[in-house]
mmCIF file of C-alpha atoms in Angstrom:
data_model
loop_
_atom_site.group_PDB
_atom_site.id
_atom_site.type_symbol
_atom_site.label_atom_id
_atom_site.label_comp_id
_atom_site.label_asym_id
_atom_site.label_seq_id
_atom_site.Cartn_x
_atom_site.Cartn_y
_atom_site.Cartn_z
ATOM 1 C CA UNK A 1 211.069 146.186 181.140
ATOM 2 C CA UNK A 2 207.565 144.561 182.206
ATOM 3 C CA UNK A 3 205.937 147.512 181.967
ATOM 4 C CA UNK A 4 207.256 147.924 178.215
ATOM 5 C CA UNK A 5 206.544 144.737 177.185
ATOM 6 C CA UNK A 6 202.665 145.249 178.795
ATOM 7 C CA UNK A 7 202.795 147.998 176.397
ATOM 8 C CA UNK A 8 203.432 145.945 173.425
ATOM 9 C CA UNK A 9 201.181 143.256 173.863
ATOM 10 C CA UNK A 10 198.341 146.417 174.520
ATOM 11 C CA UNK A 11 199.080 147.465 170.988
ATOM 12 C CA UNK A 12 199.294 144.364 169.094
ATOM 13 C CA UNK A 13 196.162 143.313 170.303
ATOM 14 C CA UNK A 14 194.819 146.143 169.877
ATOM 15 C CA UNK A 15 195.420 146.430 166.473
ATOM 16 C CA UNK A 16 194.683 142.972 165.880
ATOM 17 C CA UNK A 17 191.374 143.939 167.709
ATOM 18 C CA UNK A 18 191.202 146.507 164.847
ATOM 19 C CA UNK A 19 192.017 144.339 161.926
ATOM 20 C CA UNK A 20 190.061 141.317 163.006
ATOM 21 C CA UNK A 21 186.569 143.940 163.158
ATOM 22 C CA UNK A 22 187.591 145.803 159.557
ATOM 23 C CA UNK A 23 187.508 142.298 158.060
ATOM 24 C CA UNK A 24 184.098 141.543 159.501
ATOM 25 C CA UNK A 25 182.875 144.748 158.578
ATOM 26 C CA UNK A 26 184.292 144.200 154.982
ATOM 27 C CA UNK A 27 182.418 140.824 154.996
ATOM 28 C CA UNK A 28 179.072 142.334 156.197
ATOM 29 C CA UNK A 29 179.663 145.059 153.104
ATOM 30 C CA UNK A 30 180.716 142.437 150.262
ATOM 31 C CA UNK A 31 176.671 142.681 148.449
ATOM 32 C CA UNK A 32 174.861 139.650 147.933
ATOM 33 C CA UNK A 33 174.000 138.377 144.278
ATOM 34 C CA UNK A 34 170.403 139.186 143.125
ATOM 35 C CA UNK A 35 168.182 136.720 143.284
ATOM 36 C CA UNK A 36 166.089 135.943 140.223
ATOM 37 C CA UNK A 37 162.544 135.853 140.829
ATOM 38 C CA UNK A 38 160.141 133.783 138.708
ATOM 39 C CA UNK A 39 157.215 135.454 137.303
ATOM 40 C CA UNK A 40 154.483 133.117 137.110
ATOM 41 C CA UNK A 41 153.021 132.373 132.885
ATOM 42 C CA UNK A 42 149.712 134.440 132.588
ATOM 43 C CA UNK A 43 146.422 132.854 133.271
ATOM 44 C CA UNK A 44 143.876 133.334 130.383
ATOM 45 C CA UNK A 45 140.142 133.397 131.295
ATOM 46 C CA UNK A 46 137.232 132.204 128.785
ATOM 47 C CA UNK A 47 134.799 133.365 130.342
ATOM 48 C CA UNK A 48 132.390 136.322 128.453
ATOM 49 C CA UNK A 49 131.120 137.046 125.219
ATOM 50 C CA UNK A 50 133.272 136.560 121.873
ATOM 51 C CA UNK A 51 133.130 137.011 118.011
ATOM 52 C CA UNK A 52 135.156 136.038 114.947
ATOM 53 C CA UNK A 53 135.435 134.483 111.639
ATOM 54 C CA UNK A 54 136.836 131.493 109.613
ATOM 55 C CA UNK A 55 137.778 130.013 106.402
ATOM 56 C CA UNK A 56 136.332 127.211 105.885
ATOM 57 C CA UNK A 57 137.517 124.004 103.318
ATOM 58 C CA UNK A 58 134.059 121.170 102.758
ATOM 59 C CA UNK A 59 134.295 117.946 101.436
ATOM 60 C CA UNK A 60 130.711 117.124 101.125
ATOM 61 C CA UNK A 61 127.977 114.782 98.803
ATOM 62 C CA UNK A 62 124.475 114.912 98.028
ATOM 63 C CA UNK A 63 123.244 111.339 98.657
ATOM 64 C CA UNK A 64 125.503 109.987 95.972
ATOM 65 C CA UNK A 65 128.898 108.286 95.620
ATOM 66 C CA UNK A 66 129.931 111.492 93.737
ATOM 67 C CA UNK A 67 131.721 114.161 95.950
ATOM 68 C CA UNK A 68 131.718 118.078 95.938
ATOM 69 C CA UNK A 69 134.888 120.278 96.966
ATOM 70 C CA UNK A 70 134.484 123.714 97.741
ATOM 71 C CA UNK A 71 135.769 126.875 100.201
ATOM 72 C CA UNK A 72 133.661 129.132 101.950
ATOM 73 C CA UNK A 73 133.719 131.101 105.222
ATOM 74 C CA UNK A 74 131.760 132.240 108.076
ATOM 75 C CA UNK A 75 131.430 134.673 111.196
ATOM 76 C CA UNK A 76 130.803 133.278 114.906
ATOM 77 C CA UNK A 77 129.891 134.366 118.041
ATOM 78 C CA UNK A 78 129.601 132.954 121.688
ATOM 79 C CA UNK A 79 129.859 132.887 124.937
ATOM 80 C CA UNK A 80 131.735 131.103 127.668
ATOM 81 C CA UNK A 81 131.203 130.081 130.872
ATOM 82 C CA UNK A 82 134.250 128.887 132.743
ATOM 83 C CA UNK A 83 134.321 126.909 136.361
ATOM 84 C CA UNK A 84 138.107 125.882 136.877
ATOM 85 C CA UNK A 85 139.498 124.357 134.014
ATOM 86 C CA UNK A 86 135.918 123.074 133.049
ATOM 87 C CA UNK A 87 134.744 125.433 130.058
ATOM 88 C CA UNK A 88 131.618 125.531 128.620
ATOM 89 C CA UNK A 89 128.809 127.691 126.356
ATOM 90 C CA UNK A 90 126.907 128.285 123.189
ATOM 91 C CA UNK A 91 127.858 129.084 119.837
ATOM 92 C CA UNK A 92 126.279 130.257 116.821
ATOM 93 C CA UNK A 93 127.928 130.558 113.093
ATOM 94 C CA UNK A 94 126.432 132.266 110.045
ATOM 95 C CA UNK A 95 128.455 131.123 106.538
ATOM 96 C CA UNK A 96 128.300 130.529 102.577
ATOM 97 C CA UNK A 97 129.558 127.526 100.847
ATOM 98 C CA UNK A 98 129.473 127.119 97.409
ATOM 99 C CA UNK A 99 129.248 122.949 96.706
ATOM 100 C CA UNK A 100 128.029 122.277 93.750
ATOM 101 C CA UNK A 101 127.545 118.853 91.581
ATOM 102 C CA UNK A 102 125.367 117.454 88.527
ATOM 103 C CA UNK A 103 124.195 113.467 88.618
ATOM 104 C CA UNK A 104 121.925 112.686 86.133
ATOM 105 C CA UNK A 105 121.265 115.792 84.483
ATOM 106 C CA UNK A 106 120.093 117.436 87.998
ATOM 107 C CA UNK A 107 121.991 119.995 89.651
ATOM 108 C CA UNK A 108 122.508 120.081 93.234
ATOM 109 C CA UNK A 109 123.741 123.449 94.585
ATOM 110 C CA UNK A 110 124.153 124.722 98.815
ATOM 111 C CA UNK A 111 124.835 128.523 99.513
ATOM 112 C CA UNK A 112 124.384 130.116 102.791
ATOM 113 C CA UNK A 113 124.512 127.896 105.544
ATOM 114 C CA UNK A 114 124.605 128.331 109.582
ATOM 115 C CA UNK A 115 124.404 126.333 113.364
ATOM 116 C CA UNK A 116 123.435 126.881 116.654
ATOM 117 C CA UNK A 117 125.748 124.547 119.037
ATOM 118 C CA UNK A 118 126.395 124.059 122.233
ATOM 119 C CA UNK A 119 130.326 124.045 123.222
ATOM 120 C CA UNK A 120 131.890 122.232 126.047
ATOM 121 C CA UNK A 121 136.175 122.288 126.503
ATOM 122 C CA UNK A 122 138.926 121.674 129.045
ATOM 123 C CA UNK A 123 141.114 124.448 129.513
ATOM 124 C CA UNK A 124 144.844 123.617 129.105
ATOM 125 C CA UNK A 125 145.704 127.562 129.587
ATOM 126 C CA UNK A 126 146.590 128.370 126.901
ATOM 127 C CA UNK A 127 145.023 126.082 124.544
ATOM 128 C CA UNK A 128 141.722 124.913 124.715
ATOM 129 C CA UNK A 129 140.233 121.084 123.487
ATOM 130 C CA UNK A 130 136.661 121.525 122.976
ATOM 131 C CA UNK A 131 133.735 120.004 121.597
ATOM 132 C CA UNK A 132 130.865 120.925 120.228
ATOM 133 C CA UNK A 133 127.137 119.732 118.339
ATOM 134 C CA UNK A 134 124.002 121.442 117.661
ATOM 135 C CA UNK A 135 121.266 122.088 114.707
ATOM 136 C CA UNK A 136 122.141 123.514 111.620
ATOM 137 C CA UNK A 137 120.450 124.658 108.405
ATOM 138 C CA UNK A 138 121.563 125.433 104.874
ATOM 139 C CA UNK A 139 120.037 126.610 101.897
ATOM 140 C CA UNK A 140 120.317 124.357 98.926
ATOM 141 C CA UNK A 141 118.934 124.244 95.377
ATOM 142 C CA UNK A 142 118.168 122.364 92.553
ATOM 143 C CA UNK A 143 117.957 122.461 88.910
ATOM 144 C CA UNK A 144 117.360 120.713 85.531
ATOM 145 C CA UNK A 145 118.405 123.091 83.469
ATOM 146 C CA UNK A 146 114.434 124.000 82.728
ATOM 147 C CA UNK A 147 113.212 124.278 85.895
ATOM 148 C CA UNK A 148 114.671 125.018 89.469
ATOM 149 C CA UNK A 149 113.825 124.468 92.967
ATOM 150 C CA UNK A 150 115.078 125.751 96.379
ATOM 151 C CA UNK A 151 114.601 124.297 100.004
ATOM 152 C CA UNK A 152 115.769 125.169 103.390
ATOM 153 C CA UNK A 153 117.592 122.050 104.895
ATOM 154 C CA UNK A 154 117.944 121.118 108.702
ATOM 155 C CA UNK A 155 120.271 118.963 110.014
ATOM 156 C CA UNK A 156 122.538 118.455 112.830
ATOM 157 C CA UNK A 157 126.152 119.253 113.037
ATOM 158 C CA UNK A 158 129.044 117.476 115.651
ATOM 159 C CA UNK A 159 132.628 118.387 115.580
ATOM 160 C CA UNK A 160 135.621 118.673 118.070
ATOM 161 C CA UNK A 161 138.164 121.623 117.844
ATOM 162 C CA UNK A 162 141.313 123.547 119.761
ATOM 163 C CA UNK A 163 141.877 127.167 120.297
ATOM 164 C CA UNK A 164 144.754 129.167 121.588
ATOM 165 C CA UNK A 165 145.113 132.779 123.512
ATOM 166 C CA UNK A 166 147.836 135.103 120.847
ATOM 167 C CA UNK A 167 146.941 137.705 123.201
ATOM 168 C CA UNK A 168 145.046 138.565 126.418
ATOM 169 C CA UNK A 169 142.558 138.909 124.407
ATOM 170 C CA UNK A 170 142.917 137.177 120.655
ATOM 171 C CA UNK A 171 142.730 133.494 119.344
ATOM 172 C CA UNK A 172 143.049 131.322 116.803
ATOM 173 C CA UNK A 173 140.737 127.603 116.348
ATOM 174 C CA UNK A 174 141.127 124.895 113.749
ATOM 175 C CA UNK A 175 138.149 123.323 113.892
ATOM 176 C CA UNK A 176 136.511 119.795 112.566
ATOM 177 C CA UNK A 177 132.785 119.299 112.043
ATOM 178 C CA UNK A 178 130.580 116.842 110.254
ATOM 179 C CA UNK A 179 126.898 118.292 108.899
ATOM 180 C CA UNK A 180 124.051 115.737 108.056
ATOM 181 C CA UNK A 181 121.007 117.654 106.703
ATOM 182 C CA UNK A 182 117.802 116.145 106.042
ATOM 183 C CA UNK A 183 116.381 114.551 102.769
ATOM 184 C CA UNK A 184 114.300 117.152 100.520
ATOM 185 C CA UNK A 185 111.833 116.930 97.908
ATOM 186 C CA UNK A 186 112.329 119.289 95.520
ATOM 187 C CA UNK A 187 109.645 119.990 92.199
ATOM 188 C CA UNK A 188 110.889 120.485 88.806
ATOM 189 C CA UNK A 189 109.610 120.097 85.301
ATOM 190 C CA UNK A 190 111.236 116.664 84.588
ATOM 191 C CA UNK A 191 110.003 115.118 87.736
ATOM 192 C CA UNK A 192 110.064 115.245 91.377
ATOM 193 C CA UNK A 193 113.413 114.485 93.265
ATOM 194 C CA UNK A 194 114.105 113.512 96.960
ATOM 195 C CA UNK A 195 117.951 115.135 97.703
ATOM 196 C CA UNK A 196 120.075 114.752 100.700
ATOM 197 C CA UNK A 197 123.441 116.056 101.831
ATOM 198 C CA UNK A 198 126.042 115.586 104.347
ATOM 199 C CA UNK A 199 129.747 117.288 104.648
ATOM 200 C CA UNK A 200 132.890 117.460 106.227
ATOM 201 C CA UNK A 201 134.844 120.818 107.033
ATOM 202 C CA UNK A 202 137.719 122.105 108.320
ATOM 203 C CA UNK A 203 137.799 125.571 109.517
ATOM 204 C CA UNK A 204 140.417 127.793 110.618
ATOM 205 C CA UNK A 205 139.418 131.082 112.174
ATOM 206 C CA UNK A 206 140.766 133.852 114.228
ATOM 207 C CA UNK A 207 138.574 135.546 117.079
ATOM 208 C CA UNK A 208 138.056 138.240 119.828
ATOM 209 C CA UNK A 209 137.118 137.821 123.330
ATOM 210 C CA UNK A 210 135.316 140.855 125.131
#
């Protein structure tokens, strides 16, 4: 009788024995849920040479209390230098404007018009809050409606814009800038006539970095 009842209590704990190590190994096999991993947001560089264009909306006045509209455009080109968020470089713009005004029976005309600048920004990846002054020059004319006269003016130019990676490699700017050029004599048959102008713009362009 002892030695049957040994026998029992060999088997069940045996096959509790069993049972006990199929449930652990069950538990080892249950798989684990994945784990998501973050990918980190791409970090745009502006560092090297760019180009690009803009359209351009001007608000300006030639040394009177009368104001001239107008919409033009222009191409740019640049290039950045970049030390941690710290960005920084030189700019230069070629454009046309067509502002155009009579006071007094004169005419007062611009047309092609351009800047060299100097650009310094903070980079807020991916936007970037820059600004930006240099000299600038425009060709301007004027007329009597006998005679005409035309003059290259200088001035200076100051503005503050942002810009935005679209792409690894493409960006957008909206741009504000204020352009003071220099008084100009100009020779006509009525008389001689000392002009000035100054103008506000807004430009929107798109660009590529290299």
């Amino acid at each position: 009788m002892r030695i049957l009842f040994a026998g029992l209590m060999a088997s069940a704990l045996a096959v509790g024995g069993f049972s006990v190590a199929q449930a652990a190994d069950a538990v080892d096999q249950v798989p684990q849920a994945p784990v998501a991993e973050e990918t980190p947001a791409p970090v745009n560089n502006w560092q090297g040479f760019y180009l690009g264009g803009a359209a351009t909306y001007n608000a300006g006045s030639f040394g009177s209390d009368r104001n001239t509209y107008d919409w033009g455009g222009q191409l740019f080109t640049g290039y950045n230098f970049q030390q941690g968020q710290i960005v920084y470089g030189a700019e230069a713009d070629l454009g046309y404007g067509d502002a155009d005004v009579t006071q007094g029976g004169i005419k007062n005309k611009t047309g092609w018009n351009g800047s060299v600048r100097g650009r310094v920004g903070y980079d807020l990846n991916p936007f970037l809050l820059y600004g930006t002054a240099g000299l600038a020059l425009a060709d301007t004319k004027v007329s009597d409606g006998t005679s005409s006269d035309s003059k290259t003016a200088y001035g200076y130019t100051v503005g503050a814009g942002v810009e935005a990676f679209v792409t690894n490699n493409i960006t957008t700017r909206l741009e504000y800038r204020y352009t003071d050029y220099q008084d100009k004599d100009y020779n006509l048959n009525s008389g001689s006539v000392s002009r000035g102008f100054d103008e506000n713009s807004v430009k929107v362009g798109i660009g590529v970095k290299f």
